[in-house]
Amino acid sequence: MYTFSGKPAAITKSPSYENTLAGIFWFFYVGGNVVGKLLLFWTTDITFKIIFGAVILWNIFMIYCVFDFADEYKASAIHEGKTYGWATAAKIAIVLLTLSAIGNSL
């Protein structure tokens, strides 16, 4: 317990970036891609092009978000003296999944 002016001071715990990183990766990136692929599967013509463009923009935005939250998680883990393997794993996974999606679409 830390003291401030001789009185005990509560330490606020930082947000759990591990849970946030997992949520961003699984719910938003993977879930968004599943929804996007299903929508592309069921559409035709001009709607297909619009949804395809939206899926590409969504992926770019989510890659940025995953990298950002992974960096926050890494900084938080280093500050707390913990390992940060999930941050590295999330970055590697998102790069591999994105490259795989590009390869599958060619």
mmCIF file of C-alpha atoms in Angstrom:
data_model
loop_
_atom_site.group_PDB
_atom_site.id
_atom_site.type_symbol
_atom_site.label_atom_id
_atom_site.label_comp_id
_atom_site.label_asym_id
_atom_site.label_seq_id
_atom_site.Cartn_x
_atom_site.Cartn_y
_atom_site.Cartn_z
ATOM 1 C CA MET A 1 0.000 0.000 0.000
ATOM 2 C CA TYR A 2 1.415 3.363 -0.987
ATOM 3 C CA THR A 3 0.962 6.410 1.170
ATOM 4 C CA PHE A 4 0.225 9.951 0.164
ATOM 5 C CA SER A 5 0.590 12.665 2.795
ATOM 6 C CA GLY A 6 0.804 9.968 5.455
ATOM 7 C CA LYS A 7 -2.541 8.430 4.428
ATOM 8 C CA PRO A 8 -2.920 5.151 2.529
ATOM 9 C CA ALA A 9 -3.647 5.691 -1.141
ATOM 10 C CA ALA A 10 -5.394 3.190 -3.341
ATOM 11 C CA ILE A 11 -3.678 2.214 -6.545
ATOM 12 C CA THR A 12 -5.973 1.993 -9.508
ATOM 13 C CA LYS A 13 -5.371 -1.003 -11.679
ATOM 14 C CA SER A 14 -4.759 -0.356 -15.351
ATOM 15 C CA PRO A 15 -7.251 -1.813 -17.805
ATOM 16 C CA SER A 16 -6.626 -5.385 -18.838
ATOM 17 C CA TYR A 17 -5.119 -5.001 -22.274
ATOM 18 C CA GLU A 18 -4.926 -8.786 -22.582
ATOM 19 C CA ASN A 19 -8.720 -9.078 -22.601
ATOM 20 C CA THR A 20 -9.028 -6.042 -24.866
ATOM 21 C CA LEU A 21 -6.456 -7.419 -27.301
ATOM 22 C CA ALA A 22 -8.220 -10.773 -27.439
ATOM 23 C CA GLY A 23 -11.588 -9.088 -27.965
ATOM 24 C CA ILE A 24 -10.293 -6.853 -30.741
ATOM 25 C CA PHE A 25 -8.588 -9.767 -32.474
ATOM 26 C CA TRP A 26 -11.287 -12.421 -32.194
ATOM 27 C CA PHE A 27 -14.514 -10.433 -32.144
ATOM 28 C CA PHE A 28 -13.733 -7.539 -34.433
ATOM 29 C CA TYR A 29 -11.033 -8.806 -36.812
ATOM 30 C CA VAL A 30 -11.992 -12.469 -37.181
ATOM 31 C CA GLY A 31 -15.721 -11.927 -36.616
ATOM 32 C CA GLY A 32 -15.788 -8.965 -39.002
ATOM 33 C CA ASN A 33 -14.084 -11.023 -41.682
ATOM 34 C CA VAL A 34 -16.558 -13.871 -41.245
ATOM 35 C CA VAL A 35 -19.503 -11.483 -41.579
ATOM 36 C CA GLY A 36 -17.866 -9.793 -44.581
ATOM 37 C CA LYS A 37 -17.237 -13.113 -46.342
ATOM 38 C CA LEU A 38 -20.820 -14.237 -45.731
ATOM 39 C CA LEU A 39 -22.156 -10.982 -47.139
ATOM 40 C CA LEU A 40 -19.906 -11.327 -50.195
ATOM 41 C CA PHE A 41 -21.100 -14.886 -50.689
ATOM 42 C CA TRP A 42 -24.756 -13.820 -50.789
ATOM 43 C CA THR A 43 -24.481 -10.686 -52.941
ATOM 44 C CA THR A 44 -24.029 -9.967 -56.617
ATOM 45 C CA ASP A 45 -23.121 -7.142 -59.004
ATOM 46 C CA ILE A 46 -22.647 -3.627 -57.634
ATOM 47 C CA THR A 47 -23.476 -4.633 -54.057
ATOM 48 C CA PHE A 48 -20.577 -7.071 -54.206
ATOM 49 C CA LYS A 49 -18.150 -4.284 -55.122
ATOM 50 C CA ILE A 50 -19.418 -2.033 -52.344
ATOM 51 C CA ILE A 51 -19.186 -4.764 -49.708
ATOM 52 C CA PHE A 52 -15.785 -5.870 -51.027
ATOM 53 C CA GLY A 53 -14.487 -2.310 -50.640
ATOM 54 C CA ALA A 54 -15.965 -2.096 -47.158
ATOM 55 C CA VAL A 55 -14.295 -5.390 -46.179
ATOM 56 C CA ILE A 56 -10.921 -4.100 -47.399
ATOM 57 C CA LEU A 57 -11.308 -0.852 -45.435
ATOM 58 C CA TRP A 58 -12.460 -2.818 -42.376
ATOM 59 C CA ASN A 59 -9.364 -5.027 -42.571
ATOM 60 C CA ILE A 60 -7.018 -2.048 -42.832
ATOM 61 C CA PHE A 61 -8.683 -0.397 -39.832
ATOM 62 C CA MET A 62 -8.635 -3.600 -37.775
ATOM 63 C CA ILE A 63 -4.964 -4.267 -38.558
ATOM 64 C CA TYR A 64 -4.187 -0.817 -37.179
ATOM 65 C CA CYS A 65 -6.342 -1.487 -34.082
ATOM 66 C CA VAL A 66 -4.774 -4.888 -33.359
ATOM 67 C CA PHE A 67 -1.262 -3.476 -33.714
ATOM 68 C CA ASP A 68 -2.166 -0.528 -31.475
ATOM 69 C CA PHE A 69 -3.720 -2.698 -28.749
ATOM 70 C CA ALA A 70 -0.812 -5.154 -28.989
ATOM 71 C CA ASP A 71 1.609 -2.292 -28.362
ATOM 72 C CA GLU A 72 -0.480 -1.136 -25.382
ATOM 73 C CA TYR A 73 -0.588 -4.684 -24.025
ATOM 74 C CA LYS A 74 3.179 -5.043 -24.467
ATOM 75 C CA ALA A 75 3.867 -1.760 -22.649
ATOM 76 C CA SER A 76 1.495 -2.730 -19.843
ATOM 77 C CA ALA A 77 3.059 -6.183 -19.515
ATOM 78 C CA ILE A 78 6.591 -4.774 -19.433
ATOM 79 C CA HIS A 79 5.512 -2.243 -16.789
ATOM 80 C CA GLU A 80 4.061 -5.054 -14.666
ATOM 81 C CA GLY A 81 7.078 -7.323 -15.230
ATOM 82 C CA LYS A 82 5.112 -9.918 -17.200
ATOM 83 C CA THR A 83 5.741 -11.560 -20.537
ATOM 84 C CA TYR A 84 4.117 -10.115 -23.626
ATOM 85 C CA GLY A 85 3.894 -13.142 -25.904
ATOM 86 C CA TRP A 86 0.248 -12.483 -26.780
ATOM 87 C CA ALA A 87 1.147 -9.110 -28.266
ATOM 88 C CA THR A 88 3.702 -10.702 -30.554
ATOM 89 C CA ALA A 89 1.365 -13.585 -31.381
ATOM 90 C CA ALA A 90 -1.457 -11.205 -32.317
ATOM 91 C CA LYS A 91 0.809 -9.222 -34.632
ATOM 92 C CA ILE A 92 2.162 -12.336 -36.330
ATOM 93 C CA ALA A 93 -1.305 -13.864 -36.658
ATOM 94 C CA ILE A 94 -2.837 -10.770 -38.205
ATOM 95 C CA VAL A 95 -0.022 -10.487 -40.751
ATOM 96 C CA LEU A 96 -0.292 -14.168 -41.680
ATOM 97 C CA LEU A 97 -4.094 -14.063 -41.905
ATOM 98 C CA THR A 98 -3.996 -10.942 -44.060
ATOM 99 C CA LEU A 99 -1.381 -12.396 -46.397
ATOM 100 C CA SER A 100 -3.383 -15.612 -46.608
ATOM 101 C CA ALA A 101 -6.551 -13.691 -47.481
ATOM 102 C CA ILE A 102 -4.703 -11.770 -50.205
ATOM 103 C CA GLY A 103 -3.297 -15.025 -51.585
ATOM 104 C CA ASN A 104 -6.707 -16.694 -51.555
ATOM 105 C CA SER A 105 -8.318 -13.814 -53.417
ATOM 106 C CA LEU A 106 -5.816 -13.882 -56.301
#
